[in-house]
CSV table of C-alpha atoms in Angstrom, one decimal:
chain,number,residue,atom,x,y,z
N,462,MET,CA,44.9,-67.0,-38.4
N,463,GLU,CA,42.2,-66.2,-35.8
N,464,LEU,CA,39.3,-64.6,-37.6
N,465,ASN,CA,37.0,-64.2,-34.6
N,466,ARG,CA,39.5,-62.3,-32.4
N,467,PRO,CA,37.9,-58.9,-31.5
N,468,MET,CA,39.7,-55.7,-32.5
N,469,ARG,CA,40.6,-53.3,-29.7
N,470,LEU,CA,41.1,-49.7,-30.4
N,471,THR,CA,43.0,-47.7,-27.8
N,472,PHE,CA,43.1,-44.0,-27.5
N,473,ARG,CA,45.8,-42.3,-25.4
N,474,ILE,CA,45.6,-38.7,-24.3
N,475,ARG,CA,49.0,-37.0,-23.9
N,476,LYS,CA,48.9,-35.1,-20.7
N,477,SER,CA,51.1,-32.0,-21.4
N,478,PRO,CA,51.9,-29.5,-18.6
N,479,ALA,CA,49.7,-26.9,-20.3
N,480,PHE,CA,46.7,-29.3,-20.4
N,481,SER,CA,47.1,-30.1,-16.7
N,482,ALA,CA,47.3,-26.4,-15.8
N,483,GLY,CA,44.2,-25.7,-17.7
N,484,LEU,CA,42.2,-28.4,-15.9
N,485,PHE,CA,43.4,-27.0,-12.6
N,486,LEU,CA,42.3,-23.5,-13.4
N,487,LEU,CA,39.0,-24.7,-14.6
N,488,ALA,CA,38.4,-26.6,-11.4
N,489,LEU,CA,39.3,-23.5,-9.3
N,490,VAL,CA,36.8,-21.3,-11.3
N,491,PHE,CA,34.1,-23.9,-10.7
N,492,VAL,CA,34.8,-24.1,-7.0
N,493,PHE,CA,34.9,-20.4,-6.4
N,494,SER,CA,31.8,-19.8,-8.5
N,495,SER,CA,29.9,-22.4,-6.5
N,496,ILE,CA,30.9,-20.8,-3.2
N,497,ILE,CA,29.8,-17.4,-4.3
N,498,LEU,CA,26.5,-18.4,-5.9
N,499,LEU,CA,25.5,-20.8,-3.2
N,500,GLN,CA,26.2,-18.5,-0.2
N,501,PRO,CA,22.9,-18.4,1.8
N,502,ASP,CA,23.7,-15.1,3.7
N,503,ARG,CA,25.0,-13.1,0.8
N,504,GLU,CA,23.4,-9.7,0.5
N,505,ARG,CA,21.6,-9.3,-2.8
N,506,PRO,CA,20.2,-6.1,-4.2
N,507,ARG,CA,16.5,-5.6,-3.4
N,508,GLU,CA,14.4,-5.1,-6.5
N,509,ALA,CA,10.7,-5.1,-7.1
N,510,ASN,CA,9.4,-5.3,-10.6
N,511,LEU,CA,6.1,-3.7,-11.7
N,512,PRO,CA,3.7,-5.4,-14.1
N,513,PRO,CA,2.8,-3.2,-17.2
N,514,PRO,CA,-0.4,-1.2,-16.7
N,515,GLN,CA,-1.6,-2.7,-20.0
N,516,ILE,CA,-2.2,-6.0,-18.1
N,517,THR,CA,-5.7,-4.8,-17.3
N,518,ARG,CA,-6.6,-5.3,-21.0
N,519,PHE,CA,-5.4,-8.9,-21.1
N,520,VAL,CA,-6.9,-10.6,-18.1
N,521,PHE,CA,-9.9,-11.9,-20.1
N,522,GLY,CA,-12.4,-11.8,-17.2
N,523,MET,CA,-9.8,-13.0,-14.6
N,524,GLY,CA,-9.3,-9.6,-13.0
N,525,ASP,CA,-10.0,-10.8,-9.5
N,526,GLN,CA,-7.6,-13.7,-9.8
N,527,VAL,CA,-4.8,-11.6,-11.2
N,528,ALA,CA,-5.4,-9.0,-8.5
N,529,ASP,CA,-5.1,-11.7,-5.8
N,530,PHE,CA,-1.8,-12.8,-7.2
N,531,LEU,CA,-0.5,-9.2,-7.4
N,532,TRP,CA,-1.7,-8.6,-3.8
N,533,LEU,CA,0.3,-11.5,-2.5
N,534,ARG,CA,3.3,-10.1,-4.3
N,535,ALA,CA,2.8,-6.6,-2.9
N,536,LEU,CA,2.5,-8.0,0.7
N,537,GLN,CA,6.1,-9.3,0.4
N,538,ASP,CA,7.5,-5.8,-0.1
N,539,PHE,CA,5.0,-3.6,1.7
N,540,ASP,CA,7.9,-1.4,3.0
N,541,TYR,CA,9.8,-1.3,-0.3
N,542,CYS,CA,11.2,2.0,-1.2
N,543,GLU,CA,12.9,2.1,-4.7
N,544,LYS,CA,14.1,5.7,-4.3
N,545,GLU,CA,14.6,7.5,-1.0
N,546,ILE,CA,14.3,11.3,-1.6
N,547,ALA,CA,14.9,12.2,2.1
N,548,LYS,CA,15.3,10.5,5.4
N,549,GLN,CA,12.4,8.1,5.8
N,550,ALA,CA,10.7,9.5,2.8
N,551,CYS,CA,10.3,7.7,-0.6
N,552,ILE,CA,9.6,9.0,-4.0
N,553,SER,CA,5.9,10.0,-4.5
N,554,SER,CA,3.6,7.4,-6.2
N,555,GLY,CA,6.3,4.8,-6.1
N,556,TRP,CA,6.3,1.0,-6.6
N,557,LEU,CA,3.9,0.2,-3.7
N,558,PHE,CA,1.3,2.8,-4.8
N,559,ARG,CA,1.5,1.7,-8.4
N,560,MET,CA,1.0,-2.0,-7.4
N,561,LEU,CA,-2.0,-1.0,-5.2
N,562,ASP,CA,-3.4,1.2,-7.9
N,563,LEU,CA,-3.2,-1.6,-10.5
N,564,ILE,CA,-4.7,-4.1,-8.1
N,565,THR,CA,-7.7,-1.9,-7.4
N,566,ASP,CA,-8.1,-1.2,-11.1
N,567,LEU,CA,-8.3,-5.0,-11.7
N,568,ALA,CA,-10.6,-5.6,-8.8
N,569,PRO,CA,-12.4,-2.4,-7.8
N,570,GLN,CA,-14.4,-4.1,-5.0
N,571,PHE,CA,-11.3,-5.8,-3.4
N,572,ARG,CA,-11.5,-4.1,0.0
N,573,MET,CA,-8.2,-5.1,1.7
N,574,PRO,CA,-5.9,-3.1,-0.5
N,575,TYR,CA,-8.0,0.0,0.2
N,576,ALA,CA,-8.3,-0.7,3.9
N,577,THR,CA,-4.6,-1.3,4.5
N,578,GLY,CA,-2.8,0.1,1.5
N,579,GLY,CA,-3.3,3.7,2.3
N,580,LEU,CA,-2.0,3.3,5.8
N,581,ALA,CA,1.0,1.4,4.5
N,582,LEU,CA,1.8,4.1,2.0
N,583,THR,CA,1.6,6.8,4.8
N,584,VAL,CA,3.3,4.9,7.7
N,585,LEU,CA,5.8,2.5,6.0
N,586,VAL,CA,7.1,4.4,3.0
N,587,ASN,CA,5.9,8.0,3.6
N,588,ASP,CA,4.3,8.2,0.1
N,589,PHE,CA,1.7,10.8,1.1
N,590,LYS,CA,0.8,11.7,-2.5
N,591,GLY,CA,0.2,8.1,-3.3
N,592,ALA,CA,-1.8,7.5,-0.1
N,593,SER,CA,-4.1,10.5,-1.0
N,594,ALA,CA,-4.8,9.1,-4.4
N,595,LEU,CA,-5.5,5.6,-3.0
N,596,PHE,CA,-7.9,7.0,-0.3
N,597,GLU,CA,-9.7,9.0,-3.0
N,598,LYS,CA,-10.4,5.8,-4.8
N,599,ALA,CA,-11.3,4.0,-1.6
N,600,VAL,CA,-14.1,6.4,-0.5
N,601,VAL,CA,-15.6,6.2,-4.0
N,602,ALA,CA,-15.4,2.4,-4.1
N,603,PHE,CA,-16.7,2.0,-0.5
N,604,PRO,CA,-18.8,5.0,0.3
N,605,GLU,CA,-20.6,3.3,3.1
N,606,ASP,CA,-17.6,1.7,4.8
N,607,TRP,CA,-17.0,3.8,7.9
N,608,PRO,CA,-13.6,2.3,8.8
N,609,ILE,CA,-12.3,3.3,5.4
N,610,LEU,CA,-13.9,6.7,5.7
N,611,SER,CA,-12.3,7.1,9.1
N,612,ARG,CA,-8.8,6.2,7.9
N,613,ALA,CA,-9.2,8.6,4.9
N,614,ALA,CA,-10.3,11.4,7.3
N,615,TYR,CA,-7.2,10.7,9.5
N,616,HIS,CA,-4.9,11.0,6.4
N,617,VAL,CA,-6.6,14.1,5.2
N,618,LEU,CA,-6.4,15.8,8.6
N,619,TYR,CA,-2.8,15.0,9.5
N,620,GLU,CA,-1.1,14.7,6.1
N,621,GLU,CA,-3.1,17.0,3.8
N,622,LYS,CA,-3.9,19.4,6.6
N,623,ASP,CA,-7.4,19.9,5.3
N,624,LYS,CA,-9.7,20.2,8.3
N,625,MET,CA,-12.9,20.8,6.4
N,626,LYS,CA,-12.4,17.8,4.1
N,627,ALA,CA,-11.6,15.7,7.1
N,628,ALA,CA,-14.8,16.9,8.9
N,629,GLN,CA,-16.9,15.9,5.9
N,630,LEU,CA,-15.4,12.4,5.9
N,631,LEU,CA,-15.9,12.1,9.7
N,632,LYS,CA,-19.5,13.1,9.3
N,633,ARG,CA,-20.0,10.5,6.6
N,634,ALA,CA,-18.3,7.9,8.8
N,635,ALA,CA,-20.6,8.7,11.6
N,636,GLU,CA,-23.6,8.4,9.3
N,637,GLN,CA,-22.5,4.9,8.4
N,638,GLY,CA,-22.1,3.6,11.9
N,639,ALA,CA,-19.0,5.1,13.4
N,640,PRO,CA,-19.2,6.1,17.2
N,641,PRO,CA,-21.2,9.2,17.9
N,642,TRP,CA,-18.2,11.2,19.0
N,643,TYR,CA,-17.2,11.3,15.3
N,644,TYR,CA,-19.9,14.0,15.0
N,645,MET,CA,-18.3,16.0,17.7
N,646,LEU,CA,-14.9,15.8,16.1
N,647,ALA,CA,-16.3,16.8,12.7
N,648,ASN,CA,-18.1,19.7,14.4
N,649,ARG,CA,-14.9,20.8,16.2
N,650,LEU,CA,-12.8,20.8,13.0
N,651,SER,CA,-15.4,22.8,11.1
N,652,LEU,CA,-15.6,25.4,14.0
N,653,GLU,CA,-11.8,25.7,14.0
N,654,GLU,CA,-12.0,26.6,10.3
N,655,GLY,CA,-14.8,29.1,11.1
N,656,ASP,CA,-17.5,27.1,9.1
N,657,TYR,CA,-20.6,27.6,11.3
N,658,GLU,CA,-22.9,26.5,8.5
N,659,PHE,CA,-21.4,23.0,8.5
N,660,SER,CA,-22.0,22.8,12.3
N,661,LYS,CA,-25.6,24.1,12.0
N,662,ALA,CA,-26.4,21.6,9.3
N,663,LEU,CA,-24.9,18.8,11.3
N,664,ILE,CA,-27.0,19.7,14.4
N,665,LEU,CA,-30.1,20.0,12.2
N,666,GLN,CA,-29.5,16.6,10.7
N,667,LEU,CA,-29.1,15.0,14.2
N,668,GLU,CA,-32.3,16.8,15.4
N,669,ASN,CA,-34.3,15.3,12.6
N,670,GLU,CA,-33.2,11.7,13.4
N,671,SER,CA,-35.8,9.4,14.9
N,672,ASN,CA,-33.9,8.9,18.2
N,673,PRO,CA,-31.4,11.7,18.6
N,674,ASP,CA,-28.9,11.6,21.4
N,675,PRO,CA,-29.7,14.6,23.7
N,676,LEU,CA,-26.3,14.7,25.3
N,677,LEU,CA,-24.6,14.7,21.9
N,678,LEU,CA,-26.8,17.5,20.6
N,679,GLN,CA,-26.2,19.5,23.8
N,680,SER,CA,-22.4,19.2,23.4
N,681,LEU,CA,-22.5,20.2,19.8
N,682,ARG,CA,-24.7,23.3,20.5
N,683,LYS,CA,-22.4,24.2,23.4
N,684,ARG,CA,-19.3,24.1,21.2
N,685,VAL,CA,-20.9,26.2,18.5
N,686,ASP,CA,-21.9,28.8,21.1
N,687,GLU,CA,-18.4,28.9,22.6
N,688,ALA,CA,-16.8,29.3,19.2
N,689,ARG,CA,-19.1,32.2,18.3
N,690,LYS,CA,-18.3,33.9,21.6
N,691,GLN,CA,-14.6,33.5,21.0
N,692,LYS,CA,-14.9,35.0,17.6
N,693,ASN,CA,-16.9,38.0,18.8
N,694,ASP,CA,-14.4,38.6,21.6
């Protein structure tokens, strides 16, 4: 009797027709699932999620860093429209506006979202209401930034159709270093609205400057005189 002979246990699986068919079906499901899931050119629904507004309470002094992260996320979908209400017109105050609004709440002195966000809302997604709200924040956060004041004036003039508000913004932009012809444009808009007091105040302000531009003053006075003559006629 051989005591040291190893014992061998053999297991045999009976391959029934049903078992083979099941393995075959499982393999087919795996292959087709792989083809569908790994398709590189397959169209996927475009979705953009929005962080909860309560996030501003939980940044623990890292508002600027969180704003940078959200800004990079917003740039990826600057033309995103989650609901089109008309041809080339998105729902007011949609995803992009809410992202920009949240970013500027987290980092009020982050200039880039103000400088480019309002134009993106107007031009890319036609969210005019959202653009107006963002420009209102922008001119408060950067009251001496004439490019931002200029863009806000453009939006107010062409989208809000408010000439006097645009004139005030153009005047402010000119005071902060915009080209002198901004004064002329502000003056023209005020005259078109019949506001001569704004024009007189503008001329008086320029006359009291240390080195007024005589040609600019002459042009402004001429426009005021012509507007008055047209009104009297």
